Amino acid sequence: MATYSLNINGTSYEVDVAQGTSLLWVLREHLGLTGTKYSCGIAQCGSCTIHLDGNPVRACVLQVDNVANGQKIKTIEGLSENGDHPLQKAWVKAQAPQCGYCQSGQIMQAAALLEKNPNPSREEIKSHMNGVLCRCGTYLRILEAIEMAKEQTTTTS
């Protein structure tokens, strides 16, 4: 066991876990941040997407040893305090989720895009979202939600 200091959603945490523990399991099992989902375990589906220093990464393959260096981690719980981020509102309005399992990963992937490029083209959105899988196939509604959120963020900026 080792003690790791983590900066998650603007809060400092100390966790005692075995070296090599997946960040996903630290988030879910040790800190109770269960919005980040486990699905494939090999960084192929994107359900576990979080932000590491503003970049979307797959938490299932990140070891806690590699992120305990003062890097800033953001989970879906840290996207907005009240669930009112423009993407979250647009997700509801577009009725994007069906089963909902991949949605936190989808939203975190989309949030990273809009933070770097507030006005992406449809092709840029598709390219950026490629690799975050939805078993229910709600890709068109996800695309619609991102486009709605893009409009909301560009008009309020």
CSV table of C-alpha atoms in Angstrom, one decimal:
chain,number,residue,atom,x,y,z
A,1,MET,CA,0.0,0.0,0.0
A,2,ALA,CA,1.1,3.5,-0.7
A,3,THR,CA,-0.4,7.0,-0.1
A,4,TYR,CA,-1.2,9.1,-3.1
A,5,SER,CA,-2.3,12.8,-3.1
A,6,LEU,CA,-4.8,13.6,-5.9
A,7,ASN,CA,-6.4,16.8,-7.0
A,8,ILE,CA,-9.9,15.8,-8.2
A,9,ASN,CA,-12.6,18.3,-9.1
A,10,GLY,CA,-10.6,21.0,-7.3
A,11,THR,CA,-10.4,19.1,-4.0
A,12,SER,CA,-7.3,17.4,-2.6
A,13,TYR,CA,-7.6,13.7,-1.6
A,14,GLU,CA,-5.2,11.3,0.0
A,15,VAL,CA,-5.8,7.6,-0.8
A,16,ASP,CA,-4.0,4.5,0.5
A,17,VAL,CA,-4.1,2.0,-2.3
A,18,ALA,CA,-1.8,-0.6,-3.9
A,19,GLN,CA,0.7,0.6,-6.4
A,20,GLY,CA,-0.6,0.1,-9.9
A,21,THR,CA,-4.2,0.5,-8.9
A,22,SER,CA,-6.3,1.9,-11.8
A,23,LEU,CA,-7.4,5.5,-11.3
A,24,LEU,CA,-10.9,4.3,-12.3
A,25,TRP,CA,-11.1,2.1,-9.2
A,26,VAL,CA,-9.7,4.8,-7.0
A,27,LEU,CA,-12.4,7.1,-8.1
A,28,ARG,CA,-15.2,4.6,-7.9
A,29,GLU,CA,-14.3,2.4,-4.9
A,30,HIS,CA,-12.2,4.6,-2.7
A,31,LEU,CA,-13.7,8.1,-3.3
A,32,GLY,CA,-17.3,7.2,-4.2
A,33,LEU,CA,-17.2,9.2,-7.5
A,34,THR,CA,-19.2,6.6,-9.4
A,35,GLY,CA,-20.2,8.8,-12.4
A,36,THR,CA,-17.1,7.5,-14.2
A,37,LYS,CA,-18.1,4.1,-15.5
A,38,TYR,CA,-16.2,0.8,-16.1
A,39,SER,CA,-17.0,-1.0,-19.3
A,40,CYS,CA,-14.2,-2.5,-21.4
A,41,GLY,CA,-11.2,-2.0,-19.1
A,42,ILE,CA,-8.8,-1.6,-22.1
A,43,ALA,CA,-9.4,2.1,-23.1
A,44,GLN,CA,-11.4,1.2,-26.2
A,45,CYS,CA,-15.0,2.3,-25.3
A,46,GLY,CA,-14.6,5.7,-23.6
A,47,SER,CA,-17.1,5.1,-20.8
A,48,CYS,CA,-14.4,6.0,-18.2
A,49,THR,CA,-13.4,9.2,-19.8
A,50,ILE,CA,-12.2,11.9,-17.4
A,51,HIS,CA,-10.0,15.0,-17.9
A,52,LEU,CA,-6.4,15.1,-16.9
A,53,ASP,CA,-5.1,18.6,-17.0
A,54,GLY,CA,-7.9,19.4,-19.4
A,55,ASN,CA,-7.3,16.5,-21.8
A,56,PRO,CA,-9.8,13.6,-22.2
A,57,VAL,CA,-8.2,10.3,-21.0
A,58,ARG,CA,-9.4,6.8,-20.2
A,59,ALA,CA,-9.3,6.3,-16.4
A,60,CYS,CA,-9.5,2.5,-16.7
A,61,VAL,CA,-5.9,2.2,-17.9
A,62,LEU,CA,-4.3,5.1,-15.9
A,63,GLN,CA,-2.5,3.9,-12.8
A,64,VAL,CA,-2.8,6.1,-9.8
A,65,ASP,CA,1.0,6.2,-9.6
A,66,ASN,CA,1.0,8.2,-12.8
A,67,VAL,CA,-1.4,10.9,-11.8
A,68,ALA,CA,-0.4,11.7,-8.3
A,69,ASN,CA,2.0,14.5,-9.4
A,70,GLY,CA,-0.2,17.5,-8.9
A,71,GLN,CA,-2.1,17.0,-12.1
A,72,LYS,CA,-5.7,18.2,-12.2
A,73,ILE,CA,-8.3,15.4,-12.6
A,74,LYS,CA,-11.9,16.3,-13.5
A,75,THR,CA,-14.7,13.7,-13.4
A,76,ILE,CA,-18.3,14.1,-14.5
A,77,GLU,CA,-19.1,15.1,-10.9
A,78,GLY,CA,-16.8,18.1,-11.3
A,79,LEU,CA,-18.2,19.3,-14.7
A,80,SER,CA,-20.8,21.5,-12.9
A,81,GLU,CA,-21.9,21.7,-9.3
A,82,ASN,CA,-25.6,21.5,-10.1
A,83,GLY,CA,-25.7,19.5,-13.3
A,84,ASP,CA,-26.3,22.6,-15.3
A,85,HIS,CA,-23.3,22.6,-17.7
A,86,PRO,CA,-24.5,23.5,-21.2
A,87,LEU,CA,-23.7,19.9,-22.4
A,88,GLN,CA,-25.7,18.4,-19.5
A,89,LYS,CA,-28.7,20.6,-20.3
A,90,ALA,CA,-28.4,19.8,-24.1
A,91,TRP,CA,-28.1,16.1,-23.4
A,92,VAL,CA,-31.5,16.2,-21.6
A,93,LYS,CA,-33.1,18.4,-24.3
A,94,ALA,CA,-31.9,16.2,-27.1
A,95,GLN,CA,-32.8,13.0,-25.2
A,96,ALA,CA,-29.4,11.7,-26.0
A,97,PRO,CA,-29.2,8.9,-23.4
A,98,GLN,CA,-31.0,5.6,-23.8
A,99,CYS,CA,-29.4,3.2,-21.3
A,100,GLY,CA,-27.2,6.1,-20.2
A,101,TYR,CA,-24.1,3.9,-19.4
A,102,CYS,CA,-21.7,5.7,-21.8
A,103,GLN,CA,-23.1,9.1,-21.3
A,104,SER,CA,-20.6,10.5,-18.7
A,105,GLY,CA,-17.8,9.5,-21.0
A,106,GLN,CA,-19.5,11.0,-23.9
A,107,ILE,CA,-20.1,14.3,-22.1
A,108,MET,CA,-16.6,14.5,-20.8
A,109,GLN,CA,-15.2,13.8,-24.2
A,110,ALA,CA,-17.5,16.6,-25.7
A,111,ALA,CA,-16.6,19.0,-22.8
A,112,ALA,CA,-12.9,18.7,-23.6
A,113,LEU,CA,-13.6,19.5,-27.2
A,114,LEU,CA,-15.8,22.6,-26.4
A,115,GLU,CA,-13.2,23.9,-23.9
A,116,LYS,CA,-10.5,23.8,-26.6
A,117,ASN,CA,-12.7,24.7,-29.6
A,118,PRO,CA,-16.0,26.5,-28.6
A,119,ASN,CA,-17.3,26.4,-32.2
A,120,PRO,CA,-16.3,23.1,-33.8
A,121,SER,CA,-17.7,22.1,-37.2
A,122,ARG,CA,-19.9,19.0,-37.4
A,123,GLU,CA,-16.9,17.1,-38.9
A,124,GLU,CA,-14.6,18.2,-36.0
A,125,ILE,CA,-17.2,17.0,-33.5
A,126,LYS,CA,-17.5,13.6,-35.2
A,127,SER,CA,-13.7,13.2,-35.3
A,128,HIS,CA,-13.3,14.2,-31.7
A,129,MET,CA,-16.1,11.9,-30.5
A,130,ASN,CA,-14.9,9.0,-32.5
A,131,GLY,CA,-13.9,6.2,-30.2
A,132,VAL,CA,-16.4,6.8,-27.4
A,133,LEU,CA,-18.8,4.0,-28.1
A,134,CYS,CA,-22.6,3.9,-27.5
A,135,ARG,CA,-24.1,0.5,-27.5
A,136,CYS,CA,-27.6,2.0,-27.9
A,137,GLY,CA,-26.5,3.9,-31.0
A,138,THR,CA,-27.7,7.3,-30.0
A,139,TYR,CA,-24.9,9.0,-32.0
A,140,LEU,CA,-27.2,11.4,-33.9
A,141,ARG,CA,-28.8,12.6,-30.6
A,142,ILE,CA,-25.3,12.9,-29.1
A,143,LEU,CA,-24.2,15.0,-32.1
A,144,GLU,CA,-27.4,17.1,-31.8
A,145,ALA,CA,-26.7,17.7,-28.1
A,146,ILE,CA,-23.1,18.8,-28.7
A,147,GLU,CA,-24.3,21.2,-31.4
A,148,MET,CA,-27.0,22.6,-29.1
A,149,ALA,CA,-24.4,23.1,-26.3
A,150,LYS,CA,-22.0,24.7,-28.8
A,151,GLU,CA,-24.6,27.2,-29.7
A,152,GLN,CA,-25.4,28.0,-26.1
A,153,THR,CA,-21.7,28.4,-25.2
A,154,THR,CA,-20.9,30.6,-28.2
A,155,THR,CA,-23.9,32.9,-27.5
A,156,THR,CA,-23.1,33.3,-23.8
A,157,SER,CA,-19.4,33.9,-24.3
